[in-house]
Tab-separated table of C-alpha atoms in Angstrom:
chain	number	residue	atom	x	y	z
A	1	MET	CA	3.663	12.384	7.981
A	2	ARG	CA	1.767	14.017	4.844
A	3	ILE	CA	1.019	10.758	2.850
A	4	ALA	CA	-0.495	10.742	-0.681
A	5	VAL	CA	-2.194	7.356	-1.287
A	6	THR	CA	-3.253	6.463	-4.786
A	7	GLY	CA	-6.105	4.282	-5.218
A	8	GLY	CA	-7.244	5.060	-1.801
A	9	SER	CA	-10.824	4.103	-2.721
A	10	GLY	CA	-10.117	0.504	-3.573
A	11	LYS	CA	-10.659	-2.551	-1.332
A	12	LEU	CA	-7.179	-2.419	0.273
A	13	GLY	CA	-6.863	1.324	-0.287
A	14	ARG	CA	-9.901	2.244	1.885
A	15	THR	CA	-8.421	0.183	4.979
A	16	VAL	CA	-4.739	1.738	4.409
A	17	VAL	CA	-6.250	5.342	4.245
A	18	ARG	CA	-8.277	4.577	7.510
A	19	GLN	CA	-5.353	3.160	9.361
A	20	LEU	CA	-2.990	5.693	8.582
A	21	ARG	CA	-5.259	8.413	9.621
A	22	GLU	CA	-5.697	6.433	12.918
A	23	HIS	CA	-2.020	6.639	13.425
A	24	GLY	CA	-2.195	10.285	13.113
A	25	HIS	CA	-0.915	10.804	9.560
A	26	LEU	CA	-2.487	13.409	7.034
A	27	VAL	CA	-3.695	11.397	4.116
A	28	VAL	CA	-5.015	12.440	0.790
A	29	ASN	CA	-6.580	9.887	-1.385
A	30	LEU	CA	-5.608	10.415	-5.006
A	31	ASP	CA	-8.206	8.314	-7.174
A	32	GLN	CA	-10.589	8.533	-10.027
A	33	SER	CA	-13.487	8.139	-7.692
A	34	GLY	CA	-14.171	8.609	-4.108
A	35	GLU	CA	-16.130	10.549	-1.590
A	36	ARG	CA	-15.808	14.212	-2.382
A	37	GLY	CA	-14.572	16.579	0.142
A	38	PRO	CA	-11.443	16.781	2.363
A	39	GLY	CA	-8.910	14.138	1.932
A	40	PHE	CA	-9.896	13.065	-1.589
A	41	VAL	CA	-8.723	14.592	-4.948
A	42	ARG	CA	-9.759	13.309	-8.273
A	43	ILE	CA	-6.874	12.481	-10.664
A	44	ASP	CA	-5.955	10.473	-13.676
A	45	LEU	CA	-2.666	9.100	-12.832
A	46	ARG	CA	-2.020	8.494	-16.569
A	47	ASP	CA	-1.478	12.106	-16.925
A	48	ALA	CA	1.926	13.011	-15.700
A	49	GLY	CA	1.183	16.659	-15.378
A	50	GLN	CA	-1.708	16.009	-13.056
A	51	VAL	CA	0.528	13.749	-10.852
A	52	LEU	CA	3.317	16.051	-10.756
A	53	ASP	CA	0.966	19.034	-9.823
A	54	ALA	CA	-0.597	16.868	-7.069
A	55	LEU	CA	2.486	15.628	-5.480
A	56	THR	CA	4.036	19.094	-5.187
A	57	GLY	CA	1.067	20.565	-3.488
A	58	ILE	CA	-2.769	20.700	-3.499
A	59	ASP	CA	-4.708	23.873	-2.327
A	60	GLU	CA	-6.196	23.369	0.982
A	61	GLN	CA	-5.469	19.628	1.232
A	62	ALA	CA	-1.601	19.472	1.036
A	63	PRO	CA	-0.364	22.863	0.078
A	64	ASP	CA	3.135	21.979	0.875
A	65	GLY	CA	3.166	18.578	-0.783
A	66	PHE	CA	3.690	15.214	0.738
A	67	ASP	CA	6.465	13.462	2.776
A	68	ALA	CA	5.600	9.853	1.430
A	69	VAL	CA	3.539	8.129	-1.346
A	70	VAL	CA	1.735	4.855	-1.068
A	71	HIS	CA	0.994	3.801	-4.553
A	72	LEU	CA	-2.015	1.295	-4.779
A	73	SER	CA	-3.888	2.385	-7.825
A	74	ALA	CA	-3.890	-0.185	-10.617
A	75	ILE	CA	-6.171	-2.475	-12.764
A	76	PRO	CA	-5.826	-5.052	-10.035
A	77	ALA	CA	-5.839	-8.506	-11.510
A	78	PRO	CA	-5.785	-10.369	-14.773
A	79	GLY	CA	-8.785	-10.428	-16.980
A	80	LEU	CA	-10.534	-7.227	-15.765
A	81	ALA	CA	-9.526	-5.382	-18.905
A	82	THR	CA	-7.745	-6.100	-22.063
A	83	ASN	CA	-3.989	-7.005	-21.790
A	84	ALA	CA	-3.085	-3.958	-23.381
A	85	ALA	CA	-5.195	-1.567	-21.375
A	86	THR	CA	-3.900	-3.360	-18.111
A	87	PHE	CA	-0.369	-2.932	-19.123
A	88	GLN	CA	-0.581	0.590	-20.253
A	89	ASN	CA	-2.491	1.760	-17.163
A	90	ASN	CA	-0.405	-0.028	-14.671
A	91	ILE	CA	3.003	0.964	-16.273
A	92	ILE	CA	2.361	4.501	-17.000
A	93	SER	CA	0.492	5.273	-13.863
A	94	THR	CA	3.416	3.746	-11.949
A	95	TYR	CA	6.019	5.691	-13.878
A	96	ASN	CA	4.259	8.874	-13.305
A	97	VAL	CA	3.862	8.417	-9.683
A	98	PHE	CA	7.508	7.336	-9.087
A	99	THR	CA	8.981	10.022	-11.357
A	100	ALA	CA	6.592	12.804	-10.031
A	101	ALA	CA	7.593	11.927	-6.451
A	102	ILE	CA	11.246	12.281	-7.180
A	103	LYS	CA	10.848	15.568	-8.775
A	104	ALA	CA	8.705	16.696	-5.654
A	105	GLY	CA	11.623	15.676	-3.379
A	106	ILE	CA	9.655	12.616	-1.978
A	107	THR	CA	12.052	9.894	-1.147
A	108	ASN	CA	9.712	7.635	0.860
A	109	ILE	CA	7.677	5.398	-1.622
A	110	VAL	CA	5.553	2.182	-0.911
A	111	THR	CA	4.073	0.501	-3.837
A	112	ALA	CA	1.821	-2.450	-4.450
A	113	SER	CA	3.180	-5.250	-6.111
A	114	SER	CA	1.603	-8.551	-6.440
A	115	GLU	CA	1.932	-12.360	-5.271
A	116	THR	CA	1.464	-13.026	-9.004
A	117	VAL	CA	5.106	-12.319	-9.735
A	118	LEU	CA	5.813	-15.574	-7.856
A	119	GLY	CA	4.561	-17.465	-10.591
A	120	LEU	CA	0.845	-17.653	-10.211
A	121	PRO	CA	-1.364	-19.466	-10.957
A	122	PHE	CA	1.278	-22.199	-10.575
A	123	ASP	CA	0.257	-24.134	-13.740
A	124	THR	CA	4.004	-24.491	-13.730
A	125	PRO	CA	4.707	-25.697	-10.247
A	126	PRO	CA	6.699	-23.401	-8.016
A	127	PRO	CA	10.390	-24.125	-7.490
A	128	TYR	CA	9.798	-24.940	-3.986
A	129	ILE	CA	7.519	-24.714	-1.026
A	130	PRO	CA	6.970	-22.334	1.043
A	131	VAL	CA	7.849	-19.826	-1.744
A	132	ASP	CA	9.592	-16.778	-1.037
A	133	GLU	CA	11.547	-13.653	-2.349
A	134	ASP	CA	14.690	-15.490	-3.221
A	135	TYR	CA	14.011	-16.868	-6.700
A	136	ALA	CA	13.589	-14.832	-9.853
A	137	ALA	CA	10.140	-13.321	-10.653
A	138	ARG	CA	8.081	-15.528	-12.917
A	139	PRO	CA	5.227	-13.629	-14.371
A	140	GLU	CA	2.504	-15.606	-16.138
A	141	SER	CA	0.014	-12.879	-17.331
A	142	THR	CA	0.243	-9.274	-18.581
A	143	TYR	CA	-0.808	-8.101	-15.140
A	144	SER	CA	1.927	-10.057	-13.598
A	145	LEU	CA	4.470	-8.869	-16.188
A	146	SER	CA	3.269	-5.267	-15.312
A	147	LYS	CA	3.890	-5.614	-11.735
A	148	HIS	CA	7.341	-7.504	-12.359
A	149	LEU	CA	8.426	-4.512	-14.622
A	150	GLU	CA	7.157	-1.920	-11.864
A	151	GLU	CA	9.551	-3.672	-9.465
A	152	GLN	CA	12.398	-3.432	-12.186
A	153	MET	CA	11.592	0.187	-12.581
A	154	ALA	CA	11.938	0.811	-8.729
A	155	ILE	CA	15.511	-1.095	-8.928
A	156	GLU	CA	16.730	1.378	-11.609
A	157	LEU	CA	15.191	4.495	-10.092
A	158	THR	CA	16.722	3.724	-6.620
A	159	ARG	CA	20.137	3.238	-8.482
A	160	TRP	CA	19.800	6.380	-10.183
A	161	HIS	CA	18.670	8.378	-6.805
A	162	PRO	CA	20.745	6.839	-4.003
A	163	GLY	CA	18.576	8.451	-1.398
A	164	LEU	CA	15.457	7.073	-2.680
A	165	LYS	CA	13.381	4.265	-0.807
A	166	ILE	CA	10.884	2.230	-2.699
A	167	ILE	CA	9.324	-0.787	-1.109
A	168	ALA	CA	7.230	-3.042	-3.182
A	169	LEU	CA	4.731	-5.155	-1.281
A	170	ARG	CA	3.638	-8.386	-2.979
A	171	PHE	CA	0.262	-8.597	-1.518
A	172	SER	CA	-1.707	-11.806	-1.445
A	173	ASN	CA	-5.493	-12.125	-2.280
A	174	VAL	CA	-6.833	-9.119	-0.206
A	175	MET	CA	-10.006	-10.147	2.001
A	176	ASP	CA	-12.276	-8.301	4.160
A	177	GLU	CA	-13.809	-9.814	7.255
A	178	GLU	CA	-17.208	-10.360	5.402
A	179	ASP	CA	-15.537	-12.405	2.765
A	180	TYR	CA	-14.539	-15.113	5.328
A	181	GLU	CA	-18.021	-17.049	5.202
A	182	GLN	CA	-16.976	-18.410	1.977
A	183	PHE	CA	-13.686	-20.088	3.185
A	184	PRO	CA	-15.150	-23.311	4.490
A	185	SER	CA	-16.314	-24.115	1.014
A	186	PHE	CA	-12.709	-24.117	-0.179
A	187	ASP	CA	-12.010	-27.395	1.417
A	188	ALA	CA	-13.974	-29.467	-1.120
A	189	GLU	CA	-11.631	-29.160	-3.992
A	190	ALA	CA	-8.015	-28.762	-3.165
A	191	THR	CA	-7.172	-27.132	-6.483
A	192	ARG	CA	-9.742	-24.441	-6.261
A	193	ARG	CA	-7.314	-22.246	-4.396
A	194	LYS	CA	-3.980	-23.812	-5.537
A	195	TRP	CA	-3.340	-20.873	-7.696
A	196	ASN	CA	-1.794	-18.935	-4.868
A	197	LEU	CA	-0.744	-21.900	-2.468
A	198	TRP	CA	-4.212	-21.191	-0.561
A	199	GLY	CA	-2.993	-17.826	0.580
A	200	TYR	CA	-4.834	-14.559	1.367
A	201	ILE	CA	-4.312	-11.423	3.340
A	202	ASP	CA	-6.800	-9.582	5.644
A	203	GLY	CA	-6.975	-5.831	4.493
A	204	ARG	CA	-6.126	-4.696	7.980
A	205	ASP	CA	-2.899	-6.609	7.991
A	206	GLY	CA	-2.285	-5.475	4.482
A	207	ALA	CA	-2.611	-1.842	5.774
A	208	GLN	CA	-0.298	-2.743	8.740
A	209	ALA	CA	2.303	-3.742	6.335
A	210	VAL	CA	1.903	-0.502	4.152
A	211	ARG	CA	2.572	1.467	7.455
A	212	LEU	CA	5.559	-0.565	8.695
A	213	ALA	CA	7.034	-0.209	5.191
A	214	LEU	CA	6.555	3.681	5.307
A	215	GLU	CA	8.133	3.788	8.799
A	216	HIS	CA	11.147	1.420	7.901
A	217	ARG	CA	14.280	3.521	7.541
A	218	ALA	CA	16.324	2.512	4.515
A	219	THR	CA	17.389	3.512	1.089
A	220	GLY	CA	17.269	1.468	-2.121
A	221	PHE	CA	14.645	-1.058	-3.314
A	222	ASP	CA	13.326	-3.828	-1.278
A	223	ARG	CA	10.234	-6.282	-1.826
A	224	PHE	CA	8.298	-8.310	0.614
A	225	ILE	CA	5.609	-11.032	0.441
A	226	VAL	CA	2.592	-9.987	2.470
A	227	ALA	CA	0.143	-12.637	3.403
A	228	ALA	CA	-1.880	-13.886	6.415
A	229	ALA	CA	-0.054	-16.027	8.756
A	230	ASP	CA	-2.360	-19.214	7.755
A	231	THR	CA	-4.095	-20.504	4.797
A	232	VAL	CA	-7.641	-20.351	3.576
A	233	MET	CA	-8.033	-24.018	4.047
A	234	SER	CA	-9.013	-26.305	7.070
A	235	ARG	CA	-7.211	-29.196	5.596
A	236	ASP	CA	-3.419	-29.814	6.571
A	237	ASN	CA	-0.608	-28.232	4.381
A	238	ALA	CA	1.182	-31.583	4.019
A	239	GLU	CA	-1.753	-33.201	2.816
A	240	LEU	CA	-2.657	-30.392	0.302
A	241	VAL	CA	1.074	-30.101	-1.076
A	242	ALA	CA	1.341	-33.905	-1.512
A	243	GLU	CA	-2.143	-33.990	-3.470
A	244	VAL	CA	-1.591	-31.072	-5.709
A	245	PHE	CA	2.267	-30.535	-5.887
A	246	PRO	CA	3.733	-33.991	-5.292
A	247	ASP	CA	6.950	-33.392	-7.118
A	248	VAL	CA	7.784	-29.851	-5.545
A	249	PRO	CA	10.565	-29.814	-2.958
A	250	VAL	CA	9.434	-28.722	0.543
A	251	ARG	CA	11.654	-26.740	2.558
A	252	GLY	CA	11.122	-27.414	6.305
A	253	ASP	CA	8.037	-28.617	8.211
A	254	ILE	CA	4.805	-27.380	6.438
A	255	SER	CA	2.309	-29.421	8.611
A	256	GLY	CA	-0.632	-27.487	9.976
A	257	HIS	CA	-2.106	-24.482	8.551
A	258	GLY	CA	0.768	-21.976	8.225
A	259	THR	CA	1.208	-19.724	5.237
A	260	LEU	CA	2.923	-21.286	2.237
A	261	LEU	CA	3.651	-17.661	1.103
A	262	SER	CA	6.654	-17.161	3.228
A	263	ILE	CA	6.426	-13.825	5.382
A	264	ASP	CA	9.645	-14.480	7.179
A	265	ARG	CA	11.359	-11.391	5.557
A	266	ALA	CA	8.643	-9.226	6.278
A	267	ARG	CA	8.507	-10.168	9.910
A	268	SER	CA	12.337	-9.957	10.321
A	269	VAL	CA	12.800	-6.684	8.498
A	270	LEU	CA	9.595	-4.666	8.763
A	271	GLY	CA	8.256	-6.141	11.935
A	272	PHE	CA	5.242	-7.357	10.224
A	273	GLU	CA	2.944	-9.795	12.236
A	274	PRO	CA	-0.351	-10.450	11.047
A	275	GLN	CA	-3.241	-9.961	13.587
A	276	HIS	CA	-6.360	-11.268	11.821
A	277	SER	CA	-7.434	-14.793	10.613
A	278	TRP	CA	-10.616	-16.164	9.178
A	279	ARG	CA	-10.230	-18.825	11.676
A	280	ARG	CA	-10.934	-16.420	14.492
A	281	SER	CA	-13.567	-14.589	12.628
A	282	ALA	CA	-15.617	-17.844	12.073
A	283	ARG	CA	-15.846	-18.760	15.780
């Protein structure tokens, strides 16, 4: 496929671009910064004209346009910019990317949502553990609100355009292999990483989820939690939950170190299976 990746210079984006190219796709990174040359185009996604121009064709990069779009570009977390700037950037950029893709005849869109829509940082405890996609979104920050509304936008756009597919991937905290050396320090204080139920996602597995979502044959909107198969902790899940969330209902056997951000839907629908763990890297 000819794939436009927005935010391909970011932490997850770099890995996504590399993996998609390794699988034989032509990939163009649309971002504000990046390595100049083939495969990169500088763009301001807040400018609808630039986005439409890019997705309908880029001289010498993708003159005939694209078959699919992966939208990763965003202010990626709360507190990195003012709330108004975060909201305006994320919502306007996503609207421009979605609508330009539709005008360009692109029906295959994968977009980065966020684990934060599940209710992070869980100052109000989750309704049950492990969490999954079945309960209503609970945004607790302006950043999370922007991601929730982006999902709602996708729901309506796929309703308006029955042939359109938009898959939102609710990525957990993205980690590279060099980040794993800090993980053993998390054990000392259970509440330090309770904000996302001690979850993470290796960037390489995040990229796997993007590729599988692109390959998934479907129409309409869907969303999937994307997390590693394990937690960031050496301590047992049952012990952690009993200490930090003693009143939250537990569904099933959570003993051991399996993820408490359920990836069952991603596994069953997309065929997603994490290949990387900080435990193996630390050996």
